[in-house]
mmCIF file of C-alpha atoms and ligand atoms in Angstrom:
data_model
loop_
_atom_site.group_PDB
_atom_site.id
_atom_site.type_symbol
_atom_site.label_atom_id
_atom_site.label_comp_id
_atom_site.label_asym_id
_atom_site.label_seq_id
_atom_site.Cartn_x
_atom_site.Cartn_y
_atom_site.Cartn_z
ATOM 1 C CA MET A 1 54.174 -110.662 -45.379
ATOM 2 C CA THR A 2 51.705 -107.814 -44.844
ATOM 3 C CA LEU A 3 47.963 -108.172 -45.324
ATOM 4 C CA GLU A 4 48.128 -105.403 -47.937
ATOM 5 C CA GLU A 5 50.447 -107.564 -50.038
ATOM 6 C CA LEU A 6 47.676 -110.148 -49.969
ATOM 7 C CA GLY A 7 45.130 -107.632 -51.247
ATOM 8 C CA PHE A 8 43.784 -106.307 -47.935
ATOM 9 C CA GLY A 9 42.106 -102.921 -48.406
ATOM 10 C CA GLU A 10 39.861 -100.334 -46.787
ATOM 11 C CA ALA A 11 36.734 -102.489 -46.941
ATOM 12 C CA GLU A 12 38.450 -105.270 -44.988
ATOM 13 C CA GLN A 13 39.909 -102.785 -42.476
ATOM 14 C CA LEU A 14 36.436 -101.404 -41.862
ATOM 15 C CA ALA A 15 34.928 -104.872 -41.463
ATOM 16 C CA LEU A 16 37.582 -105.786 -38.895
ATOM 17 C CA GLU A 17 36.900 -102.620 -36.892
ATOM 18 C CA ARG A 18 33.143 -103.203 -37.002
ATOM 19 C CA GLY A 19 33.521 -106.747 -35.724
ATOM 20 C CA GLY A 20 36.060 -105.747 -33.090
ATOM 21 C CA TRP A 21 38.593 -108.234 -34.496
ATOM 22 C CA ALA A 22 42.357 -107.929 -34.374
ATOM 23 C CA ARG A 23 44.339 -107.526 -37.567
ATOM 24 C CA ALA A 24 46.679 -110.284 -36.414
ATOM 25 C CA ASP A 25 43.796 -112.783 -36.552
ATOM 26 C CA CYS A 26 42.878 -111.868 -40.110
ATOM 27 C CA ALA A 27 44.115 -113.925 -43.053
ATOM 28 C CA ARG A 28 43.223 -114.792 -46.629
ATOM 29 C CA VAL A 29 42.064 -118.187 -47.807
ATOM 30 C CA ILE A 30 44.465 -119.537 -50.413
ATOM 31 C CA ARG A 31 42.898 -123.000 -50.618
ATOM 32 C CA ALA A 32 39.664 -124.540 -49.420
ATOM 33 C CA GLU A 33 39.585 -128.226 -48.609
ATOM 34 C CA ARG A 34 37.020 -130.559 -47.135
ATOM 35 C CA GLY A 35 36.166 -129.143 -43.714
ATOM 36 C CA GLN A 36 39.171 -126.849 -43.553
ATOM 37 C CA VAL A 37 40.926 -123.940 -45.223
ATOM 38 C CA VAL A 38 44.562 -123.040 -45.729
ATOM 39 C CA VAL A 39 45.051 -119.352 -44.996
ATOM 40 C CA LEU A 40 47.903 -116.896 -45.402
ATOM 41 C CA GLY A 41 48.356 -114.013 -42.978
ATOM 42 C CA GLU A 42 50.996 -111.935 -41.260
ATOM 43 C CA GLN A 43 52.312 -115.044 -39.506
ATOM 44 C CA GLY A 44 52.471 -117.122 -42.641
ATOM 45 C CA GLU A 45 50.436 -120.139 -43.677
ATOM 46 C CA LYS A 46 48.136 -122.109 -41.427
ATOM 47 C CA MET A 47 45.248 -124.500 -41.548
ATOM 48 C CA LEU A 48 41.920 -123.639 -39.926
ATOM 49 C CA VAL A 49 38.889 -125.804 -39.327
ATOM 50 C CA ILE A 50 35.506 -124.722 -40.708
ATOM 51 C CA PRO A 51 32.889 -124.847 -37.935
ATOM 52 C CA GLY A 52 29.436 -126.318 -38.544
ATOM 53 C CA SER A 53 27.856 -122.859 -38.552
ATOM 54 C CA LEU A 54 29.868 -121.966 -41.678
ATOM 55 C CA LYS A 55 29.296 -125.107 -43.734
ATOM 56 C CA GLY A 56 26.536 -124.076 -46.172
ATOM 57 C CA ALA A 57 27.634 -123.727 -49.818
ATOM 58 C CA ASP A 58 26.985 -119.988 -49.797
ATOM 59 C CA VAL A 59 28.516 -119.163 -46.390
ATOM 60 C CA ALA A 60 31.495 -121.536 -46.307
ATOM 61 C CA PRO A 61 34.848 -119.785 -46.620
ATOM 62 C CA THR A 62 36.191 -120.140 -50.131
ATOM 63 C CA THR A 63 39.393 -119.280 -51.995
ATOM 64 C CA GLY A 64 40.007 -115.522 -51.890
ATOM 65 C CA ASP A 65 37.940 -114.927 -48.760
ATOM 66 C CA TRP A 66 39.177 -112.834 -45.870
ATOM 67 C CA ILE A 67 38.568 -114.613 -42.598
ATOM 68 C CA VAL A 68 39.144 -114.142 -38.874
ATOM 69 C CA GLY A 69 40.704 -117.095 -37.109
ATOM 70 C CA SER A 70 39.954 -118.096 -33.521
ATOM 71 C CA PRO A 71 42.703 -118.983 -31.003
ATOM 72 C CA ARG A 72 41.533 -122.606 -31.190
ATOM 73 C CA GLY A 73 42.373 -122.902 -34.868
ATOM 74 C CA ALA A 74 38.907 -122.481 -36.370
ATOM 75 C CA VAL A 75 37.409 -119.936 -38.732
ATOM 76 C CA GLU A 76 35.462 -117.505 -36.571
ATOM 77 C CA ALA A 77 34.085 -115.229 -39.279
ATOM 78 C CA VAL A 78 34.181 -114.574 -43.010
ATOM 79 C CA LEU A 79 34.438 -110.868 -43.872
ATOM 80 C CA PRO A 80 31.877 -109.423 -46.320
ATOM 81 C CA ARG A 81 32.835 -110.245 -49.904
ATOM 82 C CA ARG A 82 33.598 -107.403 -52.291
ATOM 83 C CA THR A 83 32.850 -109.674 -55.245
ATOM 84 C CA ARG A 84 32.018 -113.357 -55.511
ATOM 85 C CA PHE A 85 31.493 -115.892 -58.262
ATOM 86 C CA VAL A 86 28.301 -117.799 -57.668
ATOM 87 C CA ARG A 87 27.140 -120.718 -59.722
ATOM 88 C CA ARG A 88 24.334 -123.130 -59.282
ATOM 89 C CA ALA A 89 25.844 -126.078 -57.442
ATOM 90 C CA ALA A 90 26.274 -129.128 -59.654
ATOM 91 C CA GLY A 91 23.693 -131.840 -59.134
ATOM 92 C CA LEU A 92 20.016 -131.676 -58.393
ATOM 93 C CA ARG A 93 19.948 -129.423 -55.362
ATOM 94 C CA THR A 94 19.003 -125.829 -56.056
ATOM 95 C CA GLU A 95 21.796 -124.215 -54.205
ATOM 96 C CA ALA A 96 24.138 -121.344 -54.837
ATOM 97 C CA GLN A 97 27.802 -122.191 -54.574
ATOM 98 C CA VAL A 98 30.373 -119.475 -54.074
ATOM 99 C CA VAL A 99 33.429 -120.594 -56.001
ATOM 100 C CA ALA A 100 35.829 -117.697 -55.411
ATOM 101 C CA ALA A 101 35.670 -114.400 -53.577
ATOM 102 C CA ASN A 102 37.149 -110.915 -53.724
ATOM 103 C CA VAL A 103 38.343 -111.172 -57.309
ATOM 104 C CA ASP A 104 38.856 -107.879 -59.153
ATOM 105 C CA ILE A 105 39.787 -109.147 -62.611
ATOM 106 C CA ALA A 106 38.354 -112.304 -64.157
ATOM 107 C CA PHE A 107 40.234 -113.631 -67.160
ATOM 108 C CA VAL A 108 37.779 -115.644 -69.230
ATOM 109 C CA LEU A 109 39.815 -118.053 -71.369
ATOM 110 C CA THR A 110 38.748 -119.767 -74.571
ATOM 111 C CA GLY A 111 41.104 -121.769 -76.770
ATOM 112 C CA LEU A 112 41.537 -120.932 -80.433
ATOM 113 C CA ASP A 113 42.390 -124.563 -81.139
ATOM 114 C CA GLY A 114 38.928 -125.995 -81.615
ATOM 115 C CA ASP A 115 37.416 -125.139 -78.261
ATOM 116 C CA PHE A 116 36.137 -121.763 -79.486
ATOM 117 C CA ASN A 117 32.498 -121.224 -78.551
ATOM 118 C CA LEU A 118 30.785 -117.836 -78.377
ATOM 119 C CA ARG A 119 27.853 -119.138 -76.322
ATOM 120 C CA ARG A 120 30.209 -120.398 -73.666
ATOM 121 C CA ILE A 121 31.957 -117.001 -73.518
ATOM 122 C CA GLU A 122 28.550 -115.380 -72.945
ATOM 123 C CA ARG A 123 27.837 -117.810 -70.125
ATOM 124 C CA TYR A 124 31.123 -117.091 -68.368
ATOM 125 C CA LEU A 125 30.677 -113.347 -68.870
ATOM 126 C CA THR A 126 27.276 -113.579 -67.188
ATOM 127 C CA LEU A 127 28.854 -115.340 -64.214
ATOM 128 C CA VAL A 128 31.487 -112.592 -64.053
ATOM 129 C CA GLY A 129 28.953 -109.800 -64.560
ATOM 130 C CA GLU A 130 26.992 -111.126 -61.622
ATOM 131 C CA SER A 131 30.124 -111.340 -59.474
ATOM 132 C CA GLY A 132 31.054 -107.684 -59.618
ATOM 133 C CA ALA A 133 34.515 -108.423 -61.029
ATOM 134 C CA LYS A 134 35.782 -106.903 -64.284
ATOM 135 C CA ALA A 135 35.981 -109.384 -67.153
ATOM 136 C CA VAL A 136 38.818 -109.659 -69.674
ATOM 137 C CA VAL A 137 38.471 -112.227 -72.461
ATOM 138 C CA LEU A 138 41.622 -114.093 -73.489
ATOM 139 C CA LEU A 139 41.632 -116.215 -76.634
ATOM 140 C CA THR A 140 44.465 -118.642 -75.950
ATOM 141 C CA LYS A 141 46.669 -120.797 -78.200
ATOM 142 C CA ALA A 142 46.544 -117.999 -80.779
ATOM 143 C CA ALA A 143 49.495 -119.421 -82.720
ATOM 144 C CA GLN A 144 47.300 -122.343 -83.726
ATOM 145 C CA ALA A 145 44.533 -120.186 -85.170
ATOM 146 C CA GLU A 146 44.422 -119.424 -88.876
ATOM 147 C CA ASP A 147 41.445 -117.127 -88.467
ATOM 148 C CA ARG A 148 42.670 -115.150 -85.468
ATOM 149 C CA GLU A 149 41.342 -111.762 -86.626
ATOM 150 C CA LEU A 150 37.906 -113.205 -87.386
ATOM 151 C CA ARG A 151 37.748 -114.919 -83.983
ATOM 152 C CA LEU A 152 38.775 -111.707 -82.256
ATOM 153 C CA ALA A 153 36.041 -109.795 -84.053
ATOM 154 C CA GLN A 154 33.457 -112.462 -83.165
ATOM 155 C CA ALA A 155 34.507 -112.518 -79.521
ATOM 156 C CA ARG A 156 34.233 -108.729 -79.368
ATOM 157 C CA THR A 157 30.605 -108.880 -80.502
ATOM 158 C CA VAL A 158 29.680 -111.114 -77.543
ATOM 159 C CA ALA A 159 31.851 -109.185 -75.084
ATOM 160 C CA PRO A 160 30.885 -105.558 -75.733
ATOM 161 C CA SER A 161 31.918 -104.417 -72.272
ATOM 162 C CA ALA A 162 35.147 -106.392 -71.931
ATOM 163 C CA ASP A 163 38.638 -106.151 -73.402
ATOM 164 C CA VAL A 164 39.499 -109.068 -75.679
ATOM 165 C CA HIS A 165 43.035 -110.285 -76.474
ATOM 166 C CA ALA A 166 44.374 -113.191 -78.512
ATOM 167 C CA ILE A 167 47.431 -114.582 -76.772
ATOM 168 C CA ASP A 168 49.762 -117.547 -76.803
ATOM 169 C CA VAL A 169 52.042 -117.930 -73.827
ATOM 170 C CA VAL A 170 53.744 -121.014 -75.260
ATOM 171 C CA ASP A 171 54.484 -119.668 -78.729
ATOM 172 C CA GLY A 172 54.874 -116.056 -77.661
ATOM 173 C CA ILE A 173 51.968 -114.058 -79.058
ATOM 174 C CA GLU A 174 51.248 -111.091 -76.779
ATOM 175 C CA PRO A 175 51.953 -113.255 -73.740
ATOM 176 C CA ASP A 176 52.283 -110.217 -71.488
ATOM 177 C CA ALA A 177 48.939 -108.622 -72.369
ATOM 178 C CA PRO A 178 47.299 -109.940 -69.168
ATOM 179 C CA ARG A 179 49.950 -108.225 -67.032
ATOM 180 C CA ALA A 180 48.434 -104.824 -67.798
ATOM 181 C CA TYR A 181 45.481 -105.756 -65.571
ATOM 182 C CA LEU A 182 47.551 -106.942 -62.619
ATOM 183 C CA GLY A 183 49.365 -105.137 -59.851
ATOM 184 C CA PRO A 184 49.655 -104.633 -56.104
ATOM 185 C CA GLY A 185 46.326 -105.004 -54.316
ATOM 186 C CA ILE A 186 44.610 -106.599 -57.310
ATOM 187 C CA THR A 187 43.305 -110.160 -57.295
ATOM 188 C CA ALA A 188 42.741 -111.897 -60.616
ATOM 189 C CA ALA A 189 41.253 -115.299 -61.421
ATOM 190 C CA VAL A 190 41.338 -117.507 -64.510
ATOM 191 C CA LEU A 191 38.082 -119.093 -65.675
ATOM 192 C CA GLY A 192 37.259 -121.345 -68.592
ATOM 193 C CA SER A 193 36.805 -124.930 -69.714
ATOM 194 C CA SER A 194 39.300 -127.634 -69.000
ATOM 195 C CA GLY A 195 42.353 -127.514 -71.251
ATOM 196 C CA VAL A 196 42.104 -123.882 -72.362
ATOM 197 C CA GLY A 197 45.379 -123.059 -70.624
ATOM 198 C CA LYS A 198 44.409 -121.519 -67.275
ATOM 199 C CA SER A 199 47.218 -123.132 -65.292
ATOM 200 C CA THR A 200 49.685 -122.547 -68.131
ATOM 201 C CA LEU A 201 48.903 -118.819 -67.952
ATOM 202 C CA VAL A 202 49.185 -118.801 -64.154
ATOM 203 C CA ASN A 203 52.627 -120.408 -64.371
ATOM 204 C CA TYR A 204 53.708 -117.921 -67.021
ATOM 205 C CA LEU A 205 52.612 -114.941 -64.931
ATOM 206 C CA MET A 206 54.235 -116.425 -61.830
ATOM 207 C CA GLY A 207 57.515 -116.942 -63.680
ATOM 208 C CA GLN A 208 57.692 -120.505 -62.339
ATOM 209 C CA THR A 209 55.711 -123.714 -62.298
ATOM 210 C CA VAL A 210 53.332 -123.494 -59.371
ATOM 211 C CA ALA A 211 50.347 -125.250 -60.942
ATOM 212 C CA LYS A 212 50.262 -128.600 -62.662
ATOM 213 C CA THR A 213 49.359 -128.423 -66.360
ATOM 214 C CA ASN A 214 48.252 -131.081 -68.774
ATOM 215 C CA GLU A 215 51.465 -132.247 -70.405
ATOM 216 C CA VAL A 216 49.759 -134.276 -73.098
ATOM 217 C CA ARG A 217 49.702 -132.024 -76.117
ATOM 218 C CA GLU A 218 47.758 -134.311 -78.384
ATOM 219 C CA HIS A 219 44.653 -132.839 -79.926
ATOM 220 C CA ASP A 220 42.221 -133.521 -77.164
ATOM 221 C CA ASP A 221 40.535 -130.245 -76.328
ATOM 222 C CA ARG A 222 38.145 -131.832 -73.873
ATOM 223 C CA GLY A 223 40.652 -133.824 -71.927
ATOM 224 C CA LYS A 224 40.502 -134.705 -68.280
ATOM 225 C CA HIS A 225 40.638 -132.002 -65.636
ATOM 226 C CA THR A 226 44.196 -131.319 -64.602
ATOM 227 C CA THR A 227 43.505 -128.709 -61.916
ATOM 228 C CA SER A 228 41.241 -130.061 -59.204
ATOM 229 C CA ARG A 229 41.034 -127.176 -56.766
ATOM 230 C CA ARG A 230 40.957 -123.409 -56.617
ATOM 231 C CA GLU A 231 44.189 -121.960 -55.367
ATOM 232 C CA LEU A 232 45.447 -118.437 -54.801
ATOM 233 C CA PHE A 233 49.052 -117.519 -55.664
ATOM 234 C CA LEU A 234 50.909 -114.284 -54.902
ATOM 235 C CA LEU A 235 52.299 -112.767 -58.091
ATOM 236 C CA PRO A 236 55.945 -111.660 -58.155
ATOM 237 C CA GLY A 237 54.992 -108.172 -59.353
ATOM 238 C CA GLY A 238 52.353 -107.752 -56.646
ATOM 239 C CA GLY A 239 48.747 -108.860 -56.445
ATOM 240 C CA ALA A 240 47.363 -112.366 -56.592
ATOM 241 C CA ILE A 241 45.900 -114.821 -59.071
ATOM 242 C CA ILE A 242 43.481 -117.697 -58.482
ATOM 243 C CA ASP A 243 43.712 -120.817 -60.632
ATOM 244 C CA THR A 244 40.453 -122.755 -60.973
ATOM 245 C CA PRO A 245 39.472 -126.147 -62.382
ATOM 246 C CA GLY A 246 37.495 -126.135 -65.617
ATOM 247 C CA MET A 247 33.815 -126.344 -64.746
ATOM 248 C CA ARG A 248 32.103 -129.207 -66.501
ATOM 249 C CA GLU A 249 28.669 -127.834 -65.966
ATOM 250 C CA LEU A 250 28.280 -124.105 -65.632
ATOM 251 C CA SER A 251 24.812 -123.051 -64.555
ATOM 252 C CA VAL A 252 24.619 -119.385 -63.779
ATOM 253 C CA TRP A 253 23.016 -118.038 -60.668
ATOM 254 C CA GLY A 254 22.046 -114.456 -60.126
ATOM 255 C CA ASP A 255 19.385 -111.902 -60.773
ATOM 256 C CA ALA A 256 18.131 -110.477 -64.024
ATOM 257 C CA ALA A 257 20.367 -107.426 -63.631
ATOM 258 C CA SER A 258 23.501 -109.521 -64.193
ATOM 259 C CA LEU A 259 22.514 -109.797 -67.850
ATOM 260 C CA ASP A 260 22.730 -106.017 -68.211
ATOM 261 C CA VAL A 261 26.470 -106.405 -67.717
ATOM 262 C CA SER A 262 27.069 -109.326 -70.073
ATOM 263 C CA PHE A 263 24.443 -108.295 -72.666
ATOM 264 C CA PRO A 264 24.448 -104.468 -72.531
ATOM 265 C CA ASP A 265 23.604 -104.325 -76.243
ATOM 266 C CA VAL A 266 20.495 -106.522 -75.946
ATOM 267 C CA ALA A 267 19.437 -104.925 -72.648
ATOM 268 C CA ARG A 268 19.615 -101.441 -74.176
ATOM 269 C CA LEU A 269 17.457 -102.501 -77.127
ATOM 270 C CA ALA A 270 14.974 -104.406 -74.961
ATOM 271 C CA ALA A 271 14.439 -101.319 -72.824
ATOM 272 C CA CYS A 272 13.059 -99.598 -75.950
ATOM 273 C CA CYS A 273 10.541 -102.308 -76.922
ATOM 274 C CA ARG A 274 6.936 -101.115 -76.885
ATOM 275 C CA PHE A 275 5.867 -103.713 -74.316
ATOM 276 C CA ARG A 276 7.718 -103.967 -71.043
ATOM 277 C CA ASP A 277 7.307 -107.747 -71.034
ATOM 278 C CA CYS A 278 8.234 -108.104 -74.699
ATOM 279 C CA ARG A 279 9.587 -111.570 -75.435
ATOM 280 C CA HIS A 280 11.185 -110.381 -78.692
ATOM 281 C CA VAL A 281 9.422 -113.028 -80.745
ATOM 282 C CA ARG A 282 6.752 -111.387 -82.884
ATOM 283 C CA GLU A 283 5.545 -108.451 -80.802
ATOM 284 C CA PRO A 284 4.928 -105.139 -82.558
ATOM 285 C CA GLY A 285 7.344 -102.353 -81.733
ATOM 286 C CA CYS A 286 10.108 -104.815 -80.780
ATOM 287 C CA GLU A 287 13.459 -103.023 -81.003
ATOM 288 C CA VAL A 288 15.386 -106.265 -80.570
ATOM 289 C CA ARG A 289 13.813 -107.820 -83.676
ATOM 290 C CA ALA A 290 14.387 -104.578 -85.526
ATOM 291 C CA ALA A 291 18.095 -104.724 -84.688
ATOM 292 C CA ILE A 292 18.267 -108.321 -85.913
ATOM 293 C CA ALA A 293 16.564 -107.258 -89.162
ATOM 294 C CA ARG A 294 19.163 -104.495 -89.576
ATOM 295 C CA GLY A 295 21.940 -107.053 -89.029
ATOM 296 C CA GLU A 296 23.125 -105.400 -85.823
ATOM 297 C CA LEU A 297 22.406 -108.379 -83.598
ATOM 298 C CA THR A 298 22.501 -112.093 -84.343
ATOM 299 C CA GLU A 299 19.638 -114.481 -83.776
ATOM 300 C CA GLU A 300 22.070 -116.716 -81.828
ATOM 301 C CA ARG A 301 23.021 -113.985 -79.398
ATOM 302 C CA LEU A 302 19.364 -113.225 -78.716
ATOM 303 C CA ALA A 303 18.671 -116.948 -78.161
ATOM 304 C CA SER A 304 21.578 -117.079 -75.731
ATOM 305 C CA TYR A 305 20.231 -114.028 -73.871
ATOM 306 C CA VAL A 306 16.749 -115.562 -73.627
ATOM 307 C CA ASN A 307 18.213 -118.898 -72.473
ATOM 308 C CA LEU A 308 20.290 -117.334 -69.740
ATOM 309 C CA SER A 309 17.438 -115.106 -68.553
ATOM 310 C CA GLU A 310 15.180 -118.147 -68.250
ATOM 311 C CA GLU A 311 17.869 -120.015 -66.360
ATOM 312 C CA ILE A 312 18.374 -117.094 -63.989
ATOM 313 C CA ALA A 313 14.628 -116.680 -63.506
ATOM 314 C CA ALA A 314 14.326 -120.389 -62.640
ATOM 315 C CA THR A 315 17.073 -120.192 -60.005
ATOM 316 C CA GLU A 316 15.478 -117.051 -58.587
ATOM 317 C CA ARG A 317 12.113 -118.804 -58.283
ATOM 318 C CA ALA A 318 13.769 -121.796 -56.624
ATOM 319 C CA ARG A 319 15.592 -119.534 -54.189
ATOM 320 C CA LEU A 320 12.414 -117.686 -53.230
ATOM 321 C CA GLU A 321 10.517 -120.941 -52.815
ATOM 322 C CA LYS A 322 13.241 -122.278 -50.537
ATOM 323 C CA GLU A 323 13.194 -119.109 -48.434
ATOM 324 C CA ARG A 324 9.419 -119.276 -48.138
ATOM 325 C CA ARG A 325 9.592 -122.882 -46.935
ATOM 326 C CA ARG A 326 12.305 -122.005 -44.435
ATOM 327 C CA ARG A 327 10.214 -119.199 -42.958
ATOM 328 C CA ARG A 328 7.127 -121.377 -42.473
HETATM 329 N N1 GTP B 1 50.408 -123.751 -77.902
HETATM 330 C C1 GTP B 1 49.848 -123.405 -76.747
HETATM 331 N N2 GTP B 1 49.500 -124.349 -75.888
HETATM 332 C C2 GTP B 1 48.945 -123.973 -74.734
HETATM 333 C C3 GTP B 1 48.711 -122.622 -74.391
HETATM 334 N N3 GTP B 1 48.136 -122.585 -73.173
HETATM 335 C C4 GTP B 1 48.012 -123.852 -72.774
HETATM 336 N N4 GTP B 1 48.517 -124.699 -73.699
HETATM 337 C C5 GTP B 1 48.550 -126.166 -73.617
HETATM 338 O O1 GTP B 1 47.237 -126.653 -73.369
HETATM 339 C C6 GTP B 1 47.263 -127.781 -72.491
HETATM 340 C C7 GTP B 1 46.308 -127.581 -71.326
HETATM 341 O O2 GTP B 1 46.758 -126.502 -70.540
HETATM 342 P P1 GTP B 1 46.412 -126.342 -68.999
HETATM 343 O O3 GTP B 1 47.063 -125.078 -68.557
HETATM 344 O O4 GTP B 1 46.700 -127.561 -68.225
HETATM 345 O O5 GTP B 1 44.815 -126.146 -69.060
HETATM 346 P P2 GTP B 1 43.801 -125.756 -67.883
HETATM 347 O O6 GTP B 1 42.888 -124.731 -68.429
HETATM 348 O O7 GTP B 1 44.536 -125.405 -66.655
HETATM 349 O O8 GTP B 1 42.964 -127.105 -67.678
HETATM 350 P P3 GTP B 1 42.264 -127.706 -66.346
HETATM 351 O O9 GTP B 1 43.214 -127.560 -65.216
HETATM 352 O O10 GTP B 1 41.962 -129.129 -66.672
HETATM 353 O O11 GTP B 1 40.983 -126.917 -66.147
HETATM 354 C C8 GTP B 1 48.718 -127.941 -72.077
HETATM 355 O O12 GTP B 1 49.283 -128.978 -72.836
HETATM 356 C C9 GTP B 1 49.348 -126.598 -72.417
HETATM 357 O O13 GTP B 1 50.709 -126.698 -72.724
HETATM 358 C C10 GTP B 1 49.072 -121.636 -75.355
HETATM 359 O O14 GTP B 1 48.876 -120.413 -75.180
HETATM 360 N N5 GTP B 1 49.648 -122.098 -76.498
HETATM 361 MG MG1 MG B 2 44.537 -126.153 -64.786
HETATM 362 ZN ZN1 ZN B 3 11.213 -106.834 -77.914
#
């Protein structure tokens, strides 16, 4: 097993040299558990303890991270992340939680069996846009959809900068489409609500059952979570894929610029509004309203954009407030 087979690249090499660390001590986190991580490196798998200094939600090593291990079996350092998915930690605390790191391709899955929801796709795409990874939307269970072409067209309107495919890995509709995005050195991750088929896709791409899937095929789109942790698997054709549990509550975390990636159409229009702080409600010279009037943008997509920007602004304010208090 070489580090390159695990996705190690120039950025990681540089970080190791800067820190004066040995390549032999470097490994990739394949699973994060309470207080410890399971890593894979040149010497195979091992378990390392997370020291107190690395326990905060935003600094703790997470699945996909590159770390340096100490001789005493602890994580000594986490290498800078090329990309990272950050969400607002569930619960009341205003805290960013890094859920996966160094992902190049994020497959955003939505089921065509009743789970279909454009607003949720926009939310996931904002999370991905903020991460720095490239998003690919996969509409799963395509064999069960009577209106597949319509759904594809709708999904494309909310994902203007992503590829969109309708697939079915169980009933064989373009099951290999995702493979075009994979390959040596590339790390992918599957994201989406519980039951959309993330683990099923991972198993298909792996060519064997590595992840548990929900065997109950009754019509219960919002069933219990089957996957309970994020885990990285090495793909037979090279590269890696991270399976994740469906997130029950997905609050995005980021800065306003992340919306330029997930809403390039709205952002482009908004930049042309007469007032810089236009709220696109009733202001004169509003290009966003004009586009809605022309039928080029839906009212729902604008509402979703406004919602997410307010959410992001609120987390930004909370973050700044926290920093200010810390500095006092
Ligand atoms: N027909 C069909 N069924 C699918 C497809 N993908 C997944 N399923 C079924 O959907 C159910 C849920 O799939 P999982 O892979 O466990 O879903 P998941 O997204 O991993 O769910 P969590 O782990 O709970 O987040 C299983 O019964 C699968 O067999 C598909 O493309 N076609
Ligand atoms: Mg799963
Ligand atoms: Zn406007």
